[in-house]
Amino acid sequence: MPIRNMFMIVAGVAMGVFAYTEVTARLTSLETSRELFQADLLKKSEQKPTDQEQFMLIESLYGDVEKLTLNQEQNMTNKVNIEFLKTQLEKALTDIEDLKDKVRANGKMAH
């Protein structure tokens, strides 16, 4: 066998071994990254007591905001009703004064 062919075979085997080593190193690196990522993800997904307390506080604040919003809407409705009743009462008082004036005028004419 010529030396040139032997050298090509050895170089081809060396390149194959080198490529295999690089591919397995890359696969190992990617698998390690994936395992670390999954471990971090699981660790972060666990709720700690502080997280649970914050979640409960947020729920409580949300409930309070809903109550305040409802109360504010009722107050706006009450203001409209109060304004309407105020105008009605002023009209009624004016009508009562007119009736009193008519009764007084009728009483004076009868004498």
Short mmCIF file of N, CA, C and O in Angstrom, two decimals:
data_model
loop_
_atom_site.label_atom_id
_atom_site.label_comp_id
_atom_site.label_asym_id
_atom_site.label_seq_id
_atom_site.Cartn_x
_atom_site.Cartn_y
_atom_site.Cartn_z
N MET A 1 0.86 -1.16 0.00
CA MET A 1 0.00 0.00 0.00
C MET A 1 0.92 1.24 0.00
O MET A 1 1.84 1.34 0.80
N PRO A 2 0.57 2.19 -0.88
CA PRO A 2 1.41 3.38 -0.94
C PRO A 2 1.27 4.24 0.33
O PRO A 2 0.23 4.24 0.99
N ILE A 3 2.30 4.96 0.66
CA ILE A 3 2.33 5.80 1.86
C ILE A 3 1.31 6.93 1.74
O ILE A 3 0.68 7.30 2.73
N ARG A 4 1.13 7.40 0.56
CA ARG A 4 0.16 8.49 0.36
C ARG A 4 -1.24 8.02 0.75
O ARG A 4 -1.96 8.75 1.43
N ASN A 5 -1.66 6.85 0.33
CA ASN A 5 -2.99 6.33 0.68
C ASN A 5 -3.10 6.11 2.19
O ASN A 5 -4.13 6.38 2.80
N MET A 6 -2.01 5.58 2.78
CA MET A 6 -2.00 5.34 4.22
C MET A 6 -2.15 6.68 4.97
O MET A 6 -2.90 6.78 5.94
N PHE A 7 -1.43 7.71 4.52
CA PHE A 7 -1.52 9.03 5.13
C PHE A 7 -2.94 9.60 5.01
O PHE A 7 -3.47 10.18 5.95
N MET A 8 -3.59 9.42 3.85
CA MET A 8 -4.97 9.90 3.64
C MET A 8 -5.94 9.16 4.56
O MET A 8 -6.85 9.77 5.11
N ILE A 9 -5.73 7.85 4.73
CA ILE A 9 -6.61 7.07 5.62
C ILE A 9 -6.44 7.54 7.06
O ILE A 9 -7.42 7.76 7.79
N VAL A 10 -5.21 7.73 7.50
CA VAL A 10 -4.95 8.20 8.87
C VAL A 10 -5.53 9.59 9.06
O VAL A 10 -6.16 9.89 10.09
N ALA A 11 -5.37 10.48 8.09
CA ALA A 11 -5.92 11.84 8.19
C ALA A 11 -7.45 11.78 8.23
O ALA A 11 -8.10 12.51 8.99
N GLY A 12 -8.05 10.92 7.40
CA GLY A 12 -9.51 10.79 7.40
C GLY A 12 -10.02 10.28 8.73
O GLY A 12 -11.03 10.77 9.27
N VAL A 13 -9.34 9.27 9.30
CA VAL A 13 -9.74 8.74 10.61
C VAL A 13 -9.57 9.82 11.68
O VAL A 13 -10.43 9.99 12.55
N ALA A 14 -8.46 10.56 11.62
CA ALA A 14 -8.22 11.62 12.60
C ALA A 14 -9.30 12.70 12.50
O ALA A 14 -9.82 13.18 13.52
N MET A 15 -9.66 13.07 11.27
CA MET A 15 -10.73 14.07 11.10
C MET A 15 -12.06 13.53 11.60
O MET A 15 -12.84 14.26 12.21
N GLY A 16 -12.35 12.27 11.36
CA GLY A 16 -13.59 11.65 11.85
C GLY A 16 -13.65 11.64 13.36
O GLY A 16 -14.68 11.95 13.97
N VAL A 17 -12.51 11.25 14.00
CA VAL A 17 -12.46 11.24 15.47
C VAL A 17 -12.63 12.65 16.02
O VAL A 17 -13.37 12.88 16.99
N PHE A 18 -11.97 13.63 15.40
CA PHE A 18 -12.09 15.01 15.84
C PHE A 18 -13.53 15.51 15.70
O PHE A 18 -14.08 16.13 16.62
N ALA A 19 -14.17 15.22 14.55
CA ALA A 19 -15.55 15.65 14.32
C ALA A 19 -16.49 14.97 15.32
O ALA A 19 -17.39 15.62 15.88
N TYR A 20 -16.27 13.69 15.59
CA TYR A 20 -17.10 12.97 16.56
C TYR A 20 -16.95 13.59 17.95
O TYR A 20 -17.93 13.79 18.67
N THR A 21 -15.72 13.89 18.33
CA THR A 21 -15.46 14.50 19.64
C THR A 21 -16.16 15.86 19.74
O THR A 21 -16.77 16.18 20.77
N GLU A 22 -16.09 16.67 18.71
CA GLU A 22 -16.75 17.98 18.72
C GLU A 22 -18.27 17.84 18.80
O GLU A 22 -18.92 18.58 19.55
N VAL A 23 -18.84 16.90 18.07
CA VAL A 23 -20.29 16.70 18.09
C VAL A 23 -20.74 16.23 19.47
O VAL A 23 -21.72 16.73 20.03
N THR A 24 -20.02 15.27 20.06
CA THR A 24 -20.42 14.79 21.40
C THR A 24 -20.24 15.88 22.44
O THR A 24 -21.05 16.01 23.36
N ALA A 25 -19.20 16.71 22.31
CA ALA A 25 -19.01 17.82 23.26
C ALA A 25 -20.15 18.82 23.13
O ALA A 25 -20.67 19.31 24.14
N ARG A 26 -20.54 19.11 21.91
CA ARG A 26 -21.65 20.05 21.69
C ARG A 26 -22.95 19.49 22.25
O ARG A 26 -23.72 20.21 22.89
N LEU A 27 -23.22 18.21 22.00
CA LEU A 27 -24.43 17.58 22.54
C LEU A 27 -24.44 17.60 24.06
O LEU A 27 -25.45 17.90 24.69
N THR A 28 -23.31 17.31 24.66
CA THR A 28 -23.20 17.33 26.12
C THR A 28 -23.46 18.74 26.65
O THR A 28 -24.19 18.93 27.64
N SER A 29 -22.89 19.74 25.97
CA SER A 29 -23.10 21.13 26.38
C SER A 29 -24.57 21.52 26.29
O SER A 29 -25.13 22.14 27.20
N LEU A 30 -25.22 21.14 25.19
CA LEU A 30 -26.63 21.47 25.03
C LEU A 30 -27.51 20.75 26.05
O LEU A 30 -28.45 21.32 26.60
N GLU A 31 -27.21 19.49 26.33
CA GLU A 31 -27.99 18.75 27.32
C GLU A 31 -27.81 19.36 28.71
O GLU A 31 -28.77 19.48 29.47
N THR A 32 -26.57 19.76 29.03
CA THR A 32 -26.32 20.40 30.32
C THR A 32 -27.09 21.72 30.42
O THR A 32 -27.71 22.01 31.45
N SER A 33 -27.07 22.51 29.35
CA SER A 33 -27.82 23.77 29.34
C SER A 33 -29.31 23.54 29.55
O SER A 33 -29.96 24.25 30.32
N ARG A 34 -29.83 22.54 28.86
CA ARG A 34 -31.25 22.23 28.98
C ARG A 34 -31.60 21.79 30.40
O ARG A 34 -32.59 22.23 30.98
N GLU A 35 -30.77 20.96 31.00
CA GLU A 35 -31.02 20.50 32.37
C GLU A 35 -30.97 21.66 33.35
O GLU A 35 -31.81 21.77 34.24
N LEU A 36 -29.98 22.54 33.19
CA LEU A 36 -29.88 23.70 34.07
C LEU A 36 -31.08 24.63 33.89
O LEU A 36 -31.63 25.16 34.87
N PHE A 37 -31.50 24.83 32.66
CA PHE A 37 -32.66 25.68 32.38
C PHE A 37 -33.91 25.10 33.02
O PHE A 37 -34.69 25.82 33.65
N GLN A 38 -34.12 23.79 32.87
CA GLN A 38 -35.30 23.16 33.47
C GLN A 38 -35.25 23.24 34.99
O GLN A 38 -36.26 23.48 35.65
N ALA A 39 -34.06 23.05 35.57
CA ALA A 39 -33.93 23.14 37.03
C ALA A 39 -34.25 24.56 37.50
O ALA A 39 -34.96 24.75 38.49
N ASP A 40 -33.73 25.57 36.78
CA ASP A 40 -34.03 26.96 37.15
C ASP A 40 -35.51 27.26 37.00
O ASP A 40 -36.10 27.94 37.82
N LEU A 41 -36.11 26.75 35.92
CA LEU A 41 -37.53 26.99 35.68
C LEU A 41 -38.38 26.38 36.78
O LEU A 41 -39.31 27.01 37.29
N LEU A 42 -38.06 25.16 37.17
CA LEU A 42 -38.81 24.51 38.26
C LEU A 42 -38.60 25.24 39.57
O LEU A 42 -39.53 25.43 40.34
N LYS A 43 -37.37 25.68 39.81
CA LYS A 43 -37.08 26.40 41.05
C LYS A 43 -37.87 27.71 41.11
O LYS A 43 -38.43 28.07 42.14
N LYS A 44 -37.93 28.41 39.98
CA LYS A 44 -38.64 29.69 39.96
C LYS A 44 -40.15 29.52 39.99
O LYS A 44 -40.87 30.41 40.41
N SER A 45 -40.64 28.38 39.54
CA SER A 45 -42.09 28.18 39.52
C SER A 45 -42.64 27.84 40.90
O SER A 45 -43.82 27.96 41.14
N GLU A 46 -41.76 27.42 41.80
CA GLU A 46 -42.23 27.12 43.16
C GLU A 46 -42.57 28.42 43.86
O GLU A 46 -41.81 29.39 43.82
N GLN A 47 -43.71 28.44 44.53
CA GLN A 47 -44.09 29.65 45.25
C GLN A 47 -43.49 29.63 46.64
O GLN A 47 -43.62 28.65 47.37
N LYS A 48 -42.85 30.68 46.97
CA LYS A 48 -42.28 30.84 48.30
C LYS A 48 -43.34 31.52 49.17
O LYS A 48 -44.27 32.12 48.66
N PRO A 49 -43.20 31.42 50.48
CA PRO A 49 -44.19 32.09 51.35
C PRO A 49 -44.35 33.57 51.06
O PRO A 49 -45.45 34.11 51.11
N THR A 50 -43.26 34.24 50.69
CA THR A 50 -43.35 35.67 50.37
C THR A 50 -44.22 35.88 49.14
O THR A 50 -45.05 36.79 49.10
N ASP A 51 -44.04 35.01 48.13
CA ASP A 51 -44.85 35.11 46.92
C ASP A 51 -46.32 34.89 47.23
O ASP A 51 -47.20 35.58 46.72
N GLN A 52 -46.61 33.90 48.07
CA GLN A 52 -48.00 33.62 48.43
C GLN A 52 -48.62 34.80 49.16
O GLN A 52 -49.76 35.17 48.91
N GLU A 53 -47.85 35.42 50.06
CA GLU A 53 -48.36 36.58 50.79
C GLU A 53 -48.64 37.74 49.85
O GLU A 53 -49.67 38.40 49.94
N GLN A 54 -47.73 37.98 48.90
CA GLN A 54 -47.93 39.05 47.93
C GLN A 54 -49.15 38.77 47.07
O GLN A 54 -49.92 39.68 46.77
N PHE A 55 -49.34 37.52 46.69
CA PHE A 55 -50.50 37.16 45.88
C PHE A 55 -51.78 37.42 46.65
O PHE A 55 -52.75 37.96 46.11
N MET A 56 -51.79 37.07 47.94
CA MET A 56 -52.99 37.31 48.76
C MET A 56 -53.24 38.81 48.92
O MET A 56 -54.39 39.26 48.88
N LEU A 57 -52.17 39.60 49.08
CA LEU A 57 -52.34 41.05 49.20
C LEU A 57 -52.89 41.65 47.91
O LEU A 57 -53.76 42.53 47.94
N ILE A 58 -52.41 41.16 46.78
CA ILE A 58 -52.91 41.64 45.49
C ILE A 58 -54.39 41.31 45.34
O ILE A 58 -55.19 42.15 44.90
N GLU A 59 -54.79 40.09 45.73
CA GLU A 59 -56.20 39.72 45.65
C GLU A 59 -57.04 40.63 46.55
O GLU A 59 -58.12 41.07 46.17
N SER A 60 -56.55 40.91 47.75
CA SER A 60 -57.27 41.77 48.68
C SER A 60 -57.42 43.18 48.11
O SER A 60 -58.50 43.78 48.17
N LEU A 61 -56.33 43.71 47.57
CA LEU A 61 -56.38 45.06 46.98
C LEU A 61 -57.33 45.10 45.79
O LEU A 61 -58.05 46.08 45.61
N TYR A 62 -57.35 44.04 45.01
CA TYR A 62 -58.26 43.99 43.86
C TYR A 62 -59.71 44.03 44.35
O TYR A 62 -60.53 44.76 43.79
N GLY A 63 -60.01 43.29 45.41
CA GLY A 63 -61.36 43.32 45.97
C GLY A 63 -61.73 44.71 46.49
O GLY A 63 -62.85 45.19 46.29
N ASP A 64 -60.77 45.36 47.16
CA ASP A 64 -61.01 46.71 47.67
C ASP A 64 -61.27 47.70 46.54
O ASP A 64 -62.15 48.55 46.64
N VAL A 65 -60.52 47.58 45.46
CA VAL A 65 -60.70 48.47 44.31
C VAL A 65 -62.08 48.26 43.69
O VAL A 65 -62.75 49.23 43.32
N GLU A 66 -62.50 47.00 43.60
CA GLU A 66 -63.85 46.74 43.06
C GLU A 66 -64.92 47.38 43.93
O GLU A 66 -65.85 48.00 43.42
N LYS A 67 -64.78 47.26 45.26
CA LYS A 67 -65.76 47.87 46.18
C LYS A 67 -65.77 49.39 46.03
O LYS A 67 -66.83 50.01 46.00
N LEU A 68 -64.57 49.99 45.94
CA LEU A 68 -64.49 51.45 45.80
C LEU A 68 -65.08 51.91 44.48
O LEU A 68 -65.74 52.96 44.43
N THR A 69 -64.87 51.15 43.44
CA THR A 69 -65.44 51.51 42.14
C THR A 69 -66.96 51.46 42.19
O THR A 69 -67.64 52.37 41.71
N LEU A 70 -67.49 50.42 42.79
CA LEU A 70 -68.94 50.29 42.93
C LEU A 70 -69.50 51.44 43.77
O LEU A 70 -70.52 52.04 43.42
N ASN A 71 -68.83 51.76 44.87
CA ASN A 71 -69.26 52.85 45.74
C ASN A 71 -69.24 54.18 44.98
O ASN A 71 -70.16 54.99 45.10
N GLN A 72 -68.20 54.40 44.20
CA GLN A 72 -68.09 55.64 43.42
C GLN A 72 -69.23 55.74 42.41
O GLN A 72 -69.81 56.81 42.21
N GLU A 73 -69.55 54.63 41.75
CA GLU A 73 -70.66 54.64 40.79
C GLU A 73 -71.98 54.94 41.48
O GLU A 73 -72.80 55.69 40.95
N GLN A 74 -72.18 54.39 42.68
CA GLN A 74 -73.40 54.67 43.42
C GLN A 74 -73.46 56.14 43.84
O GLN A 74 -74.52 56.76 43.81
N ASN A 75 -72.30 56.69 44.23
CA ASN A 75 -72.27 58.10 44.62
C ASN A 75 -72.61 59.02 43.45
O ASN A 75 -73.27 60.03 43.62
N MET A 76 -72.16 58.67 42.26
CA MET A 76 -72.50 59.49 41.08
C MET A 76 -74.00 59.44 40.83
O MET A 76 -74.62 60.46 40.53
N THR A 77 -74.60 58.26 41.00
CA THR A 77 -76.05 58.13 40.82
C THR A 77 -76.78 58.92 41.90
O THR A 77 -77.77 59.59 41.61
N ASN A 78 -76.29 58.85 43.13
CA ASN A 78 -76.90 59.59 44.23
C ASN A 78 -76.85 61.10 43.98
O ASN A 78 -77.80 61.81 44.28
N LYS A 79 -75.75 61.58 43.43
CA LYS A 79 -75.63 63.01 43.16
C LYS A 79 -76.69 63.45 42.16
O LYS A 79 -77.33 64.49 42.33
N VAL A 80 -76.90 62.66 41.12
CA VAL A 80 -77.92 63.00 40.13
C VAL A 80 -79.30 63.02 40.79
O VAL A 80 -80.10 63.93 40.57
N ASN A 81 -79.57 62.00 41.61
CA ASN A 81 -80.87 61.94 42.30
C ASN A 81 -81.04 63.12 43.26
O ASN A 81 -82.14 63.69 43.35
N ILE A 82 -79.99 63.49 43.96
CA ILE A 82 -80.09 64.61 44.91
C ILE A 82 -80.37 65.91 44.16
O ILE A 82 -81.20 66.72 44.58
N GLU A 83 -79.68 66.12 43.04
CA GLU A 83 -79.92 67.33 42.25
C GLU A 83 -81.36 67.37 41.74
O GLU A 83 -82.02 68.41 41.78
N PHE A 84 -81.87 66.21 41.28
CA PHE A 84 -83.24 66.15 40.80
C PHE A 84 -84.22 66.46 41.94
O PHE A 84 -85.15 67.26 41.78
N LEU A 85 -84.02 65.83 43.10
CA LEU A 85 -84.91 66.07 44.24
C LEU A 85 -84.82 67.51 44.73
O LEU A 85 -85.83 68.09 45.17
N LYS A 86 -83.65 68.11 44.64
CA LYS A 86 -83.49 69.51 45.05
C LYS A 86 -84.34 70.42 44.17
O LYS A 86 -85.05 71.30 44.69
N THR A 87 -84.29 70.20 42.87
CA THR A 87 -85.11 71.04 41.99
C THR A 87 -86.59 70.80 42.22
O THR A 87 -87.39 71.75 42.20
N GLN A 88 -86.97 69.55 42.48
CA GLN A 88 -88.38 69.23 42.75
C GLN A 88 -88.83 69.89 44.05
O GLN A 88 -89.95 70.42 44.13
N LEU A 89 -87.98 69.87 45.09
CA LEU A 89 -88.33 70.48 46.37
C LEU A 89 -88.46 72.01 46.22
O LEU A 89 -89.40 72.61 46.78
N GLU A 90 -87.53 72.62 45.47
CA GLU A 90 -87.63 74.06 45.25
C GLU A 90 -88.93 74.41 44.53
O GLU A 90 -89.60 75.40 44.87
N LYS A 91 -89.31 73.60 43.55
CA LYS A 91 -90.57 73.83 42.83
C LYS A 91 -91.76 73.67 43.77
O LYS A 91 -92.70 74.47 43.77
N ALA A 92 -91.70 72.62 44.63
CA ALA A 92 -92.80 72.39 45.59
C ALA A 92 -92.91 73.56 46.57
O ALA A 92 -94.03 74.01 46.89
N LEU A 93 -91.77 74.06 47.06
CA LEU A 93 -91.82 75.19 47.99
C LEU A 93 -92.39 76.43 47.31
O LEU A 93 -93.17 77.18 47.93
N THR A 94 -92.03 76.66 46.08
CA THR A 94 -92.58 77.79 45.34
C THR A 94 -94.09 77.64 45.17
O THR A 94 -94.85 78.60 45.37
N ASP A 95 -94.52 76.41 44.83
CA ASP A 95 -95.96 76.16 44.67
C ASP A 95 -96.70 76.35 46.00
O ASP A 95 -97.80 76.91 46.03
N ILE A 96 -96.08 75.92 47.10
CA ILE A 96 -96.72 76.08 48.43
C ILE A 96 -96.85 77.56 48.76
O ILE A 96 -97.89 78.01 49.27
N GLU A 97 -95.82 78.34 48.51
CA GLU A 97 -95.89 79.78 48.77
C GLU A 97 -96.97 80.43 47.92
O GLU A 97 -97.71 81.30 48.40
N ASP A 98 -97.09 80.02 46.66
CA ASP A 98 -98.14 80.56 45.80
C ASP A 98 -99.52 80.23 46.36
O ASP A 98 -100.43 81.08 46.37
N LEU A 99 -99.67 78.96 46.82
CA LEU A 99 -100.96 78.57 47.40
C LEU A 99 -101.26 79.36 48.68
O LEU A 99 -102.40 79.77 48.91
N LYS A 100 -100.24 79.56 49.51
CA LYS A 100 -100.44 80.35 50.73
C LYS A 100 -100.87 81.78 50.37
O LYS A 100 -101.78 82.33 51.00
N ASP A 101 -100.23 82.35 49.36
CA ASP A 101 -100.58 83.70 48.94
C ASP A 101 -102.03 83.75 48.45
O ASP A 101 -102.78 84.69 48.73
N LYS A 102 -102.46 82.71 47.72
CA LYS A 102 -103.84 82.67 47.22
C LYS A 102 -104.82 82.53 48.37
O LYS A 102 -105.88 83.17 48.37
N VAL A 103 -104.47 81.68 49.37
CA VAL A 103 -105.36 81.51 50.51
C VAL A 103 -105.47 82.83 51.28
O VAL A 103 -106.55 83.25 51.70
N ARG A 104 -104.33 83.52 51.46
CA ARG A 104 -104.35 84.81 52.17
C ARG A 104 -105.18 85.84 51.38
O ARG A 104 -105.93 86.62 51.96
N ALA A 105 -105.02 85.79 50.07
CA ALA A 105 -105.76 86.75 49.25
C ALA A 105 -107.26 86.43 49.31
O ALA A 105 -108.09 87.35 49.36
N ASN A 106 -107.64 85.16 49.33
CA ASN A 106 -109.05 84.79 49.45
C ASN A 106 -109.61 85.18 50.80
O ASN A 106 -110.75 85.62 50.90
N GLY A 107 -108.81 85.03 51.86
CA GLY A 107 -109.27 85.39 53.20
C GLY A 107 -109.49 86.88 53.34
O GLY A 107 -110.38 87.34 54.01
N LYS A 108 -108.69 87.69 52.71
CA LYS A 108 -108.82 89.13 52.80
C LYS A 108 -110.01 89.61 52.00
O LYS A 108 -110.68 90.56 52.35
N MET A 109 -110.31 88.95 50.92
CA MET A 109 -111.43 89.37 50.08
C MET A 109 -112.77 89.01 50.76
O MET A 109 -113.74 89.69 50.57
N ALA A 110 -112.77 87.93 51.53
CA ALA A 110 -114.02 87.51 52.16
C ALA A 110 -114.41 88.51 53.24
O ALA A 110 -115.56 88.65 53.55
N HIS A 111 -113.58 89.24 53.83
CA HIS A 111 -113.90 90.19 54.88
C HIS A 111 -114.50 91.40 54.36
O HIS A 111 -114.78 92.20 53.83
#
